[in-house]
């Protein structure tokens, strides 16, 4: 796209020489020669401070707000707009309109990123699928993903997140999906959406810009399935694919795609009467449902069951921060599920932990955005941790944090609170590094100890994960992360 075209699309004014740009970036550290840099004002940094640097690194132009124009010091062409976030959305929508291909939109309270990656793995068996880099699922990430579309792509899958009404509607409007999936609804973002009904309605916005001949994909096991079905009828959406998880004898005619858990980590897919067995490299019963969701989307796109099986079989395993397992301190098994958390996802992770033999330790940070029910929901998770056979529950949070108090109240004896990372690690590391009596080396020393790390983004539990990978801990102060 040329800068002059981008200026017209973004309702802006080009100052400087017109040029062709090949990519769009919002992080000046990622600029390559020939890029367009979009200056975003974030919570921590203002991208306008890095316009000149972007020019020095080879960007041919910068998209800037009018009130911040001129910071490039004439070293780079600038497109001045009212709002750069709004403008990058227009660019993404405009670029997407050039392509006629299956475009999948994915939302849900849990499993969005995993399902998106599973869909991409299946589509890549049939062609070349565009998918997000990491969890690019907001008003910046979705346009950036759309702007990566190229003629070589045969499919695209776009993840959509939200924490308030209207957000999914906006992202769906940019994306114009041909297939749209709601994976599930769970207590998350209650602070902005009040209750589960509010979440379900906000997720349903994904269908508002579904193509006329598009396909809606619904979770038949979700309590809001019938509510969404009625909404689709009002929208005039005629094609609906349903998926669910059923026992082998419970294959129902109203479900197009269903999955059944089998021994040894396998699952059986039943798609429109055809059956295939899949060896899925993902732990947890909830990932059986995630695999069924991905298979349903692929089926809606016309992919055959054998290619669906091949794609799921080829999936390499857990994504970073999502039930990824590694050997940590003293050879203990670490389950890194630190990316984010809500009550359902924490309980699912605890269920995975419960499947492990030996000592079980859970290290939890608070779950954010749960509104008035927050302390009660944390207490329920604490009770679930106790039922899951957790021996030690270590919580990272301030002494006056009611959410952490909820965890501890639910868990009872053996629950501990630490208000800083240093003190938590001082307690956790000896639990992991104390070798079993029969151990002969670090790789097997604590084979029977497993620790789960989980919490919302605000808790930054990846700091704990980083230190469990490290060889030592600084004696004073919080470890660098």
PDB file of N, CA and C in Angstrom, residues 347 350-351 353-355 360 383-390:
ATOM      1  N   UNK A 347      -9.611 -23.605  37.565  1.00  0.00           N
ATOM      2  CA  UNK A 347     -10.082 -24.925  37.974  1.00  0.00           C
ATOM      3  C   UNK A 347      -9.671 -25.997  36.964  1.00  0.00           C
ATOM      4  N   UNK A 350      -6.100 -26.747  37.663  1.00  0.00           N
ATOM      5  CA  UNK A 350      -5.993 -27.564  38.872  1.00  0.00           C
ATOM      6  C   UNK A 350      -6.376 -29.016  38.588  1.00  0.00           C
ATOM      7  N   UNK A 351      -7.328 -29.225  37.680  1.00  0.00           N
ATOM      8  CA  UNK A 351      -7.694 -30.586  37.290  1.00  0.00           C
ATOM      9  C   UNK A 351      -6.524 -31.292  36.612  1.00  0.00           C
ATOM     10  N   UNK A 353      -3.358 -30.559  37.191  1.00  0.00           N
ATOM     11  CA  UNK A 353      -2.429 -30.818  38.301  1.00  0.00           C
ATOM     12  C   UNK A 353      -2.851 -32.068  39.072  1.00  0.00           C
ATOM     13  N   UNK A 354      -4.158 -32.234  39.263  1.00  0.00           N
ATOM     14  CA  UNK A 354      -4.667 -33.375  40.037  1.00  0.00           C
ATOM     15  C   UNK A 354      -4.344 -34.706  39.379  1.00  0.00           C
ATOM     16  N   UNK A 355      -4.090 -34.708  38.080  1.00  0.00           N
ATOM     17  CA  UNK A 355      -3.766 -35.946  37.373  1.00  0.00           C
ATOM     18  C   UNK A 355      -2.330 -36.393  37.606  1.00  0.00           C
ATOM     19  N   UNK A 360       1.770 -32.115  45.091  1.00  0.00           N
ATOM     20  CA  UNK A 360       1.227 -31.078  44.199  1.00  0.00           C
ATOM     21  C   UNK A 360       1.271 -29.735  44.911  1.00  0.00           C
ATOM     22  N   UNK A 383     -11.257 -23.779  47.321  1.00  0.00           N
ATOM     23  CA  UNK A 383     -11.872 -25.069  47.665  1.00  0.00           C
ATOM     24  C   UNK A 383     -11.542 -26.119  46.604  1.00  0.00           C
ATOM     25  N   UNK A 384     -11.549 -25.700  45.344  1.00  0.00           N
ATOM     26  CA  UNK A 384     -11.229 -26.645  44.263  1.00  0.00           C
ATOM     27  C   UNK A 384      -9.780 -27.108  44.375  1.00  0.00           C
ATOM     28  N   UNK A 385      -8.892 -26.205  44.759  1.00  0.00           N
ATOM     29  CA  UNK A 385      -7.488 -26.591  44.948  1.00  0.00           C
ATOM     30  C   UNK A 385      -7.365 -27.645  46.035  1.00  0.00           C
ATOM     31  N   UNK A 386      -8.120 -27.494  47.114  1.00  0.00           N
ATOM     32  CA  UNK A 386      -8.102 -28.497  48.188  1.00  0.00           C
ATOM     33  C   UNK A 386      -8.613 -29.839  47.674  1.00  0.00           C
ATOM     34  N   UNK A 387      -9.709 -29.819  46.914  1.00  0.00           N
ATOM     35  CA  UNK A 387     -10.262 -31.066  46.374  1.00  0.00           C
ATOM     36  C   UNK A 387      -9.317 -31.719  45.371  1.00  0.00           C
ATOM     37  N   UNK A 388      -8.463 -30.909  44.750  1.00  0.00           N
ATOM     38  CA  UNK A 388      -7.536 -31.411  43.728  1.00  0.00           C
ATOM     39  C   UNK A 388      -6.297 -32.051  44.332  1.00  0.00           C
ATOM     40  N   UNK A 389      -6.214 -32.105  45.641  1.00  0.00           N
ATOM     41  CA  UNK A 389      -5.077 -32.755  46.288  1.00  0.00           C
ATOM     42  C   UNK A 389      -3.841 -31.888  46.378  1.00  0.00           C
ATOM     43  N   UNK A 390      -4.013 -30.576  46.310  1.00  0.00           N
ATOM     44  CA  UNK A 390      -2.872 -29.666  46.443  1.00  0.00           C
ATOM     45  C   UNK A 390      -2.360 -29.705  47.876  1.00  0.00           C
TER      46      UNK A 390
END
